[in-house]
Short mmCIF file of C-alpha atoms in Angstrom, two decimals:
data_model
loop_
_atom_site.label_atom_id
_atom_site.label_comp_id
_atom_site.label_asym_id
_atom_site.label_seq_id
_atom_site.Cartn_x
_atom_site.Cartn_y
_atom_site.Cartn_z
CA UNK A 1 57.27 89.52 120.47
CA UNK A 2 56.87 89.15 116.73
CA UNK A 3 58.17 86.02 114.96
CA UNK A 4 61.25 86.79 112.85
CA UNK A 5 59.57 86.15 109.48
CA UNK A 6 56.61 88.34 110.40
CA UNK A 7 58.93 91.11 111.57
CA UNK A 8 60.90 90.96 108.31
CA UNK A 9 57.71 91.12 106.24
CA UNK A 10 56.42 94.10 108.24
CA UNK A 11 59.74 95.93 107.91
CA UNK A 12 59.92 95.41 104.15
CA UNK A 13 56.35 96.69 103.79
CA UNK A 14 57.43 99.88 105.59
CA UNK A 15 60.36 100.58 103.27
CA UNK A 16 59.86 103.26 100.62
CA UNK A 17 62.54 102.73 97.94
CA UNK A 18 64.47 105.73 96.68
CA UNK A 19 62.52 107.88 94.23
CA UNK A 20 63.51 107.66 90.57
CA UNK A 21 63.31 111.39 89.81
CA UNK A 22 64.58 112.78 93.11
CA UNK A 23 67.14 110.17 94.01
CA UNK A 24 68.96 109.23 90.82
CA UNK A 25 72.23 110.42 89.33
CA UNK A 26 74.36 109.74 86.27
CA UNK A 27 77.75 108.08 86.74
CA UNK A 28 80.52 106.90 84.46
CA UNK A 29 80.92 103.16 84.00
CA UNK A 30 84.20 103.26 85.92
CA UNK A 31 82.22 104.40 88.97
CA UNK A 32 79.17 102.19 88.42
CA UNK A 33 80.26 98.95 90.08
CA UNK A 34 77.95 98.06 92.97
CA UNK A 35 75.45 100.79 92.08
CA UNK A 36 71.74 100.13 91.53
CA UNK A 37 70.49 100.78 88.02
CA UNK A 38 67.64 103.30 88.18
CA UNK A 39 66.37 103.07 84.61
CA UNK A 40 66.16 100.35 82.01
CA UNK A 41 69.01 100.35 79.49
CA UNK A 42 68.13 99.81 75.82
CA UNK A 43 71.07 99.19 73.53
CA UNK A 44 71.56 100.62 70.06
CA UNK A 45 73.89 97.90 68.75
CA UNK A 46 73.13 94.35 67.68
CA UNK A 47 75.20 91.58 69.28
CA UNK A 48 77.05 90.35 67.34
CA UNK A 49 77.28 93.57 65.37
CA UNK A 50 77.60 91.52 62.17
CA UNK A 51 77.97 87.90 61.10
CA UNK A 52 81.37 86.66 62.31
CA UNK A 53 83.39 83.49 62.68
CA UNK A 54 83.48 81.54 65.95
CA UNK A 55 86.67 79.68 64.95
CA UNK A 56 89.87 79.96 62.93
CA UNK A 57 89.31 78.37 59.53
CA UNK A 58 87.83 79.11 56.13
CA UNK A 59 84.62 80.91 55.18
CA UNK A 60 82.91 78.90 52.44
CA UNK A 61 79.64 78.32 50.62
CA UNK A 62 77.93 75.28 52.16
CA UNK A 63 76.78 74.22 48.71
CA UNK A 64 80.44 73.79 47.69
CA UNK A 65 81.44 71.49 50.57
CA UNK A 66 78.35 69.55 51.67
CA UNK A 67 79.35 66.34 49.90
CA UNK A 68 83.12 66.34 50.39
CA UNK A 69 85.24 63.74 52.20
CA UNK A 70 88.88 62.98 52.93
CA UNK A 71 88.91 60.76 49.83
CA UNK A 72 87.14 63.35 47.67
CA UNK A 73 87.91 66.76 49.20
CA UNK A 74 86.39 69.97 47.97
CA UNK A 75 89.26 72.08 46.62
CA UNK A 76 88.60 75.83 46.76
CA UNK A 77 90.49 78.94 45.70
CA UNK A 78 91.41 81.29 48.57
CA UNK A 79 90.42 84.78 47.47
CA UNK A 80 90.98 86.79 50.65
CA UNK A 81 92.52 86.78 54.14
CA UNK A 82 90.23 88.25 56.83
CA UNK A 83 91.97 89.06 60.13
CA UNK A 84 90.08 90.47 63.11
CA UNK A 85 89.06 94.08 62.66
CA UNK A 86 89.17 93.92 58.86
CA UNK A 87 86.17 94.53 56.61
CA UNK A 88 86.04 91.91 53.81
CA UNK A 89 86.48 93.33 50.34
CA UNK A 90 85.43 90.40 48.19
CA UNK A 91 82.35 88.22 47.73
CA UNK A 92 82.95 84.47 47.96
CA UNK A 93 81.85 82.95 44.67
CA UNK A 94 81.23 79.25 43.82
CA UNK A 95 84.48 77.31 44.18
CA UNK A 96 86.05 79.97 46.43
CA UNK A 97 86.89 80.40 50.13
CA UNK A 98 88.30 83.08 52.41
CA UNK A 99 90.83 82.51 55.20
CA UNK A 100 89.15 83.76 58.40
CA UNK A 101 90.12 84.11 62.07
CA UNK A 102 88.00 83.93 65.22
CA UNK A 103 85.79 87.00 65.58
CA UNK A 104 86.42 88.18 62.04
CA UNK A 105 83.58 89.48 59.89
CA UNK A 106 82.04 86.98 57.49
CA UNK A 107 82.45 87.88 53.81
CA UNK A 108 79.49 88.19 51.50
CA UNK A 109 78.61 84.96 49.74
CA UNK A 110 79.92 82.67 52.50
CA UNK A 111 77.51 81.04 54.95
CA UNK A 112 79.63 78.45 56.77
CA UNK A 113 83.03 78.19 58.46
CA UNK A 114 85.20 75.07 58.16
CA UNK A 115 87.66 74.81 61.04
CA UNK A 116 91.27 74.65 59.96
CA UNK A 117 91.74 71.19 61.52
CA UNK A 118 89.45 69.82 58.80
CA UNK A 119 91.49 71.31 55.95
CA UNK A 120 94.85 71.21 54.21
CA UNK A 121 96.27 74.22 52.41
CA UNK A 122 98.51 74.36 49.37
CA UNK A 123 99.40 77.90 48.40
CA UNK A 124 96.26 79.75 47.37
CA UNK A 125 94.08 76.65 47.47
CA UNK A 126 92.48 74.81 50.38
CA UNK A 127 91.13 71.26 50.49
CA UNK A 128 88.08 70.65 52.68
CA UNK A 129 88.37 67.12 54.10
CA UNK A 130 85.08 66.76 55.99
CA UNK A 131 81.58 68.13 55.31
CA UNK A 132 80.53 70.74 57.91
CA UNK A 133 77.01 71.48 59.07
CA UNK A 134 75.27 74.33 57.27
CA UNK A 135 76.06 77.63 59.02
CA UNK A 136 78.65 75.90 61.20
CA UNK A 137 80.72 78.21 63.42
CA UNK A 138 78.97 81.34 62.22
CA UNK A 139 77.71 83.79 64.86
CA UNK A 140 74.91 85.68 63.17
CA UNK A 141 74.16 89.37 63.61
CA UNK A 142 71.76 90.01 66.53
CA UNK A 143 71.90 86.33 67.54
CA UNK A 144 72.65 87.31 71.16
CA UNK A 145 70.82 90.63 71.39
CA UNK A 146 68.78 92.83 69.05
CA UNK A 147 69.17 96.61 69.21
CA UNK A 148 66.17 98.46 70.58
CA UNK A 149 65.14 95.77 73.05
CA UNK A 150 65.82 95.91 76.83
CA UNK A 151 69.45 95.20 77.64
CA UNK A 152 69.52 95.57 81.46
CA UNK A 153 66.53 96.07 83.75
CA UNK A 154 66.13 98.79 86.37
CA UNK A 155 66.76 97.65 89.91
CA UNK A 156 69.87 95.57 89.16
CA UNK A 157 73.03 95.87 91.24
CA UNK A 158 75.73 96.40 88.64
CA UNK A 159 78.59 93.91 88.82
CA UNK A 160 81.58 93.30 86.56
CA UNK A 161 79.65 91.27 83.92
CA UNK A 162 77.01 94.01 83.69
CA UNK A 163 79.72 96.66 83.33
CA UNK A 164 81.22 94.62 80.50
CA UNK A 165 77.84 94.43 78.74
CA UNK A 166 77.33 98.19 79.05
CA UNK A 167 80.83 98.96 77.78
CA UNK A 168 80.39 96.61 74.81
CA UNK A 169 77.08 98.31 74.05
CA UNK A 170 78.85 101.69 74.03
CA UNK A 171 76.91 102.96 77.04
CA UNK A 172 79.59 105.00 78.85
CA UNK A 173 77.30 106.45 81.53
CA UNK A 174 74.30 105.05 83.40
CA UNK A 175 71.55 106.41 85.61
CA UNK A 176 71.75 104.91 89.08
CA UNK A 177 70.14 105.55 92.43
CA UNK A 178 72.17 107.66 94.81
CA UNK A 179 73.62 105.86 97.79
CA UNK A 180 71.20 105.90 100.75
CA UNK A 181 72.39 107.89 103.76
CA UNK A 182 72.28 105.91 107.00
CA UNK A 183 72.80 107.81 110.26
CA UNK A 184 74.49 105.85 113.06
CA UNK A 185 74.58 106.69 116.75
CA UNK A 186 75.54 104.67 119.82
CA UNK A 187 73.71 105.33 123.06
CA UNK A 188 75.22 104.79 126.50
CA UNK A 189 76.94 106.92 129.10
CA UNK A 190 79.40 104.08 129.65
CA UNK A 191 80.71 104.17 126.07
CA UNK A 192 84.05 105.56 124.91
CA UNK A 193 85.72 105.57 121.52
CA UNK A 194 88.57 103.18 120.68
CA UNK A 195 91.02 106.09 120.75
CA UNK A 196 90.08 107.23 124.28
CA UNK A 197 91.41 106.07 127.68
CA UNK A 198 89.30 103.29 129.19
CA UNK A 199 88.33 103.82 132.82
CA UNK A 200 86.77 101.27 135.19
CA UNK A 201 83.14 100.56 134.28
CA UNK A 202 83.44 101.89 130.75
CA UNK A 203 82.97 99.98 127.47
CA UNK A 204 84.52 100.65 124.08
CA UNK A 205 81.95 101.47 121.40
CA UNK A 206 82.48 98.81 118.74
CA UNK A 207 78.93 98.94 117.37
CA UNK A 208 79.30 102.18 115.45
CA UNK A 209 82.40 100.91 113.66
CA UNK A 210 80.91 97.52 112.82
CA UNK A 211 77.61 98.98 111.67
CA UNK A 212 79.36 101.63 109.56
CA UNK A 213 81.32 98.86 107.84
CA UNK A 214 78.15 96.85 107.21
CA UNK A 215 76.30 99.90 105.86
CA UNK A 216 79.17 100.72 103.50
CA UNK A 217 79.45 97.11 102.31
CA UNK A 218 75.72 97.25 101.51
CA UNK A 219 76.38 100.15 99.14
CA UNK A 220 75.05 102.92 101.39
CA UNK A 221 76.73 105.96 102.94
CA UNK A 222 77.24 105.75 106.72
CA UNK A 223 76.84 109.04 108.58
CA UNK A 224 78.45 108.52 112.00
CA UNK A 225 77.00 110.76 114.71
CA UNK A 226 79.07 109.39 117.56
CA UNK A 227 78.21 108.45 121.12
CA UNK A 228 75.18 109.90 122.88
CA UNK A 229 74.87 109.64 126.70
CA UNK A 230 71.84 108.09 128.38
CA UNK A 231 70.23 111.46 128.96
CA UNK A 232 66.87 112.35 127.41
CA UNK A 233 67.69 115.81 126.02
CA UNK A 234 71.01 114.99 124.27
CA UNK A 235 69.47 111.78 122.95
CA UNK A 236 66.40 113.58 121.66
CA UNK A 237 68.57 116.18 119.91
CA UNK A 238 70.74 113.50 118.31
CA UNK A 239 67.78 111.49 117.02
CA UNK A 240 66.10 114.64 115.66
CA UNK A 241 69.31 115.54 113.82
CA UNK A 242 69.59 112.01 112.43
CA UNK A 243 66.06 111.81 111.04
CA UNK A 244 66.45 115.26 109.47
CA UNK A 245 69.50 114.30 107.44
CA UNK A 246 69.33 110.58 106.63
CA UNK A 247 67.18 108.05 104.79
CA UNK A 248 67.52 105.50 107.58
CA UNK A 249 68.67 105.74 111.19
CA UNK A 250 70.38 103.04 113.24
CA UNK A 251 70.92 103.49 116.94
CA UNK A 252 72.37 100.85 119.24
CA UNK A 253 71.44 100.49 122.89
CA UNK A 254 68.65 102.03 124.93
CA UNK A 255 65.81 99.87 123.57
CA UNK A 256 65.41 97.37 126.39
CA UNK A 257 63.41 97.86 129.60
CA UNK A 258 66.10 99.37 131.84
CA UNK A 259 65.84 102.61 133.79
CA UNK A 260 68.04 104.40 131.24
CA UNK A 261 66.49 102.99 128.07
CA UNK A 262 64.91 106.15 126.66
CA UNK A 263 64.86 105.51 122.91
CA UNK A 264 61.26 104.35 122.49
CA UNK A 265 59.90 107.16 124.64
CA UNK A 266 61.86 109.79 122.72
CA UNK A 267 60.77 108.39 119.37
CA UNK A 268 57.15 108.76 120.43
CA UNK A 269 57.80 112.33 121.60
CA UNK A 270 59.31 113.17 118.19
CA UNK A 271 56.19 111.93 116.41
CA UNK A 272 57.33 108.49 115.31
CA UNK A 273 55.01 105.59 114.66
CA UNK A 274 56.36 102.56 116.52
CA UNK A 275 55.78 99.29 114.70
CA UNK A 276 58.00 96.76 116.50
CA UNK A 277 59.26 96.66 120.07
CA UNK A 278 60.68 93.13 120.29
CA UNK A 279 61.21 90.08 118.09
CA UNK A 280 61.31 86.40 118.99
CA UNK A 281 64.98 85.85 118.16
CA UNK A 282 68.11 85.09 120.12
CA UNK A 283 70.33 87.05 120.22
CA UNK A 284 68.58 90.32 119.39
CA UNK A 285 65.21 90.24 121.15
CA UNK A 286 65.07 94.02 121.85
CA UNK A 287 64.44 95.66 118.48
CA UNK A 288 62.59 98.89 117.89
CA UNK A 289 61.34 99.69 114.41
CA UNK A 290 59.68 103.06 113.84
CA UNK A 291 58.88 105.42 110.99
CA UNK A 292 58.92 109.20 110.61
CA UNK A 293 57.31 111.27 107.88
CA UNK A 294 59.43 114.08 106.48
CA UNK A 295 58.66 116.73 103.89
CA UNK A 296 61.66 116.94 101.58
CA UNK A 297 62.20 119.47 98.80
CA UNK A 298 60.53 118.27 95.63
CA UNK A 299 57.84 116.30 97.43
CA UNK A 300 54.19 117.14 97.77
CA UNK A 301 52.09 117.09 100.90
CA UNK A 302 50.55 113.87 99.60
CA UNK A 303 53.99 112.32 99.04
CA UNK A 304 56.20 112.83 102.11
CA UNK A 305 59.40 110.86 102.61
CA UNK A 306 59.28 108.08 105.17
CA UNK A 307 62.35 107.62 107.36
CA UNK A 308 62.87 104.16 108.82
CA UNK A 309 64.36 104.00 112.30
CA UNK A 310 65.96 100.90 113.82
CA UNK A 311 66.77 100.83 117.52
CA UNK A 312 69.20 97.91 117.76
CA UNK A 313 70.31 96.15 120.93
CA UNK A 314 73.45 97.43 122.60
CA UNK A 315 75.17 94.05 122.95
CA UNK A 316 77.66 93.83 120.06
CA UNK A 317 76.65 90.41 118.73
CA UNK A 318 72.96 91.23 119.04
CA UNK A 319 73.47 94.46 117.11
CA UNK A 320 75.21 92.70 114.22
CA UNK A 321 72.77 89.79 114.10
CA UNK A 322 69.87 92.28 114.06
CA UNK A 323 71.51 94.11 111.17
CA UNK A 324 72.05 90.96 109.12
CA UNK A 325 68.57 89.62 109.81
CA UNK A 326 66.39 92.75 109.61
CA UNK A 327 68.27 95.92 108.61
CA UNK A 328 70.15 94.65 105.58
CA UNK A 329 67.00 93.47 103.74
CA UNK A 330 65.39 96.87 104.39
CA UNK A 331 68.49 98.67 103.16
CA UNK A 332 68.59 96.59 100.00
CA UNK A 333 64.98 97.47 99.20
CA UNK A 334 65.55 101.14 100.09
CA UNK A 335 68.53 101.32 97.73
CA UNK A 336 66.37 100.56 94.69
CA UNK A 337 67.06 96.84 94.24
CA UNK A 338 64.05 95.31 92.55
CA UNK A 339 64.28 91.92 94.30
CA UNK A 340 66.47 89.59 96.38
CA UNK A 341 66.11 91.59 99.57
CA UNK A 342 65.94 88.77 102.10
CA UNK A 343 69.02 87.02 103.50
CA UNK A 344 70.35 84.03 101.59
CA UNK A 345 69.74 80.80 103.51
CA UNK A 346 71.34 77.51 102.47
CA UNK A 347 71.22 73.97 103.78
CA UNK A 348 74.36 72.57 105.34
CA UNK A 349 75.62 70.12 107.90
CA UNK A 350 76.59 71.30 111.34
CA UNK A 351 79.99 70.09 112.51
CA UNK A 352 78.94 70.68 116.10
CA UNK A 353 75.87 69.98 118.20
CA UNK A 354 73.60 73.04 118.50
CA UNK A 355 71.15 73.52 121.38
CA UNK A 356 68.50 76.12 122.28
CA UNK A 357 65.46 76.34 124.53
CA UNK A 358 63.20 76.41 121.48
CA UNK A 359 61.32 79.52 122.63
CA UNK A 360 62.84 81.90 120.09
CA UNK A 361 64.44 81.59 116.66
CA UNK A 362 68.07 81.11 117.67
CA UNK A 363 71.20 82.00 115.71
CA UNK A 364 74.62 80.41 116.18
CA UNK A 365 77.48 82.30 114.59
CA UNK A 366 80.48 80.69 112.99
CA UNK A 367 82.05 79.83 109.67
CA UNK A 368 80.43 78.37 106.59
CA UNK A 369 82.60 76.22 104.35
CA UNK A 370 82.27 74.18 101.19
CA UNK A 371 83.37 70.60 101.81
CA UNK A 372 83.18 68.18 98.87
CA UNK A 373 80.59 70.39 97.21
CA UNK A 374 78.35 70.64 100.29
CA UNK A 375 77.96 73.40 102.85
CA UNK A 376 79.33 72.75 106.31
CA UNK A 377 78.90 74.94 109.38
CA UNK A 378 81.44 75.26 112.19
CA UNK A 379 80.13 76.99 115.29
CA UNK A 380 82.41 79.64 116.77
CA UNK A 381 84.45 78.39 119.68
CA UNK A 382 83.98 79.50 123.27
CA UNK A 383 80.94 81.17 124.76
CA UNK A 384 78.16 82.22 122.39
CA UNK A 385 77.21 85.18 124.56
CA UNK A 386 75.68 88.25 122.94
CA UNK A 387 78.32 90.31 124.75
CA UNK A 388 81.23 88.24 123.42
CA UNK A 389 82.16 89.67 120.07
CA UNK A 390 85.69 88.23 120.14
CA UNK A 391 84.62 84.90 118.66
CA UNK A 392 82.53 86.79 116.09
CA UNK A 393 85.72 87.37 114.07
CA UNK A 394 85.56 85.90 110.54
CA UNK A 395 81.88 84.98 110.93
CA UNK A 396 80.26 84.34 107.55
CA UNK A 397 77.27 82.26 108.54
CA UNK A 398 74.51 81.97 111.14
CA UNK A 399 73.02 78.53 111.78
CA UNK A 400 69.32 78.83 112.58
CA UNK A 401 67.25 76.78 114.98
CA UNK A 402 63.56 77.62 114.49
CA UNK A 403 61.09 78.08 117.30
CA UNK A 404 60.22 74.70 118.78
CA UNK A 405 63.52 73.09 117.81
CA UNK A 406 65.90 72.51 120.68
CA UNK A 407 68.73 70.46 119.20
CA UNK A 408 70.67 69.75 116.03
CA UNK A 409 73.10 66.87 116.39
CA UNK A 410 76.58 67.05 114.93
CA UNK A 411 76.38 65.95 111.30
CA UNK A 412 72.71 66.84 110.89
CA UNK A 413 71.43 69.32 108.33
CA UNK A 414 70.58 72.86 109.42
CA UNK A 415 69.54 76.13 107.78
CA UNK A 416 72.46 78.57 107.52
CA UNK A 417 72.12 82.26 106.75
CA UNK A 418 74.99 83.68 104.74
CA UNK A 419 76.32 86.93 106.17
CA UNK A 420 78.98 89.39 105.06
CA UNK A 421 79.80 88.16 101.55
CA UNK A 422 79.17 84.84 99.86
CA UNK A 423 82.65 85.10 98.32
CA UNK A 424 84.07 84.61 101.82
CA UNK A 425 82.82 81.00 101.75
CA UNK A 426 85.89 78.92 100.91
CA UNK A 427 86.85 75.32 100.71
CA UNK A 428 87.33 73.89 104.17
CA UNK A 429 90.87 74.37 105.39
CA UNK A 430 90.52 73.18 108.97
CA UNK A 431 90.99 69.70 110.33
CA UNK A 432 87.84 67.94 111.48
#
């Protein structure tokens, strides 16, 4: 069994990110949220576009007001009103000022803004009651960004602030990586869909639905291939179809050491290179990781595509934990993200005692909260069995006991891996 960190490192080394030329597309900004930027964006506009005022007040010459006071105010003639969106028409001369509003363009001749709270106005004249700093409340052209320099780097996942930057820079379309295609299949003759009658001895396939949701939330396209019985020929056909059409394949079940666990054998028959057979984690010990080479259109013989295959455990909790721990980082790298592939792990206090045998890295699922500015972990109630997915509901954190650690007392600090979305971490709303 490989240690978890070594398995993650090996998996990430196997991932070939999407190819810039073959796997990119142009989308409108309205469709760009969550997409991975494929090329660097260089803006053509300075930010600010021109000198402008950061406050409501009066645009003045610093030389005219530097020595003023409430007892000896500088009295200036107002020569122009400059609302937002208006191009000034006059140059501010000695002894003059222009009324200006926040965001408005600075007039020629003026170099400083006096906020209106430091002035009194009488008709077309304004008295400056306090000396400002030179260049006070002026946002200078290109102070925030200079045209022609990099604006956003390739490999970023575009979020709302990035979309705002691109819109402000008048970049209506961007080049992004296409969404990776991830084929999903569930193995097991005992499985039925949630819309089918359940007979004695059968189990409802929840894995395909959960994994499809996780794949979609990671920004990829799930391709659901359904349930495949524990029979070598149908399973071989399904896996061959999956690797022919997807960038990554996830199967659940059939990777342990039972009489009907055929996945590893079939992968070898199809020409896969098997890299991992088991990892030292609990839950999720059975994990197959393999690669296939595929010759896609547009590739050369020296540059074949590499398809990554994950054979996940069949137990529902084990399948999800394996996804969060090992598949999601690989999918993030595959998608074109330039960094931040690994799970986010934070320190927090466990509300409950946590125990393990210390032989494998052990995960306890539950809910992660913010309590008085600190993370706090509440273990899910009931049995933490890998077959019990009922208490997996609303899980947003996995507390981790490393190999060799057998106990964390209630109130002690523990590493907690964030899962699903960090935005699901809320202020604690349960009584303790």
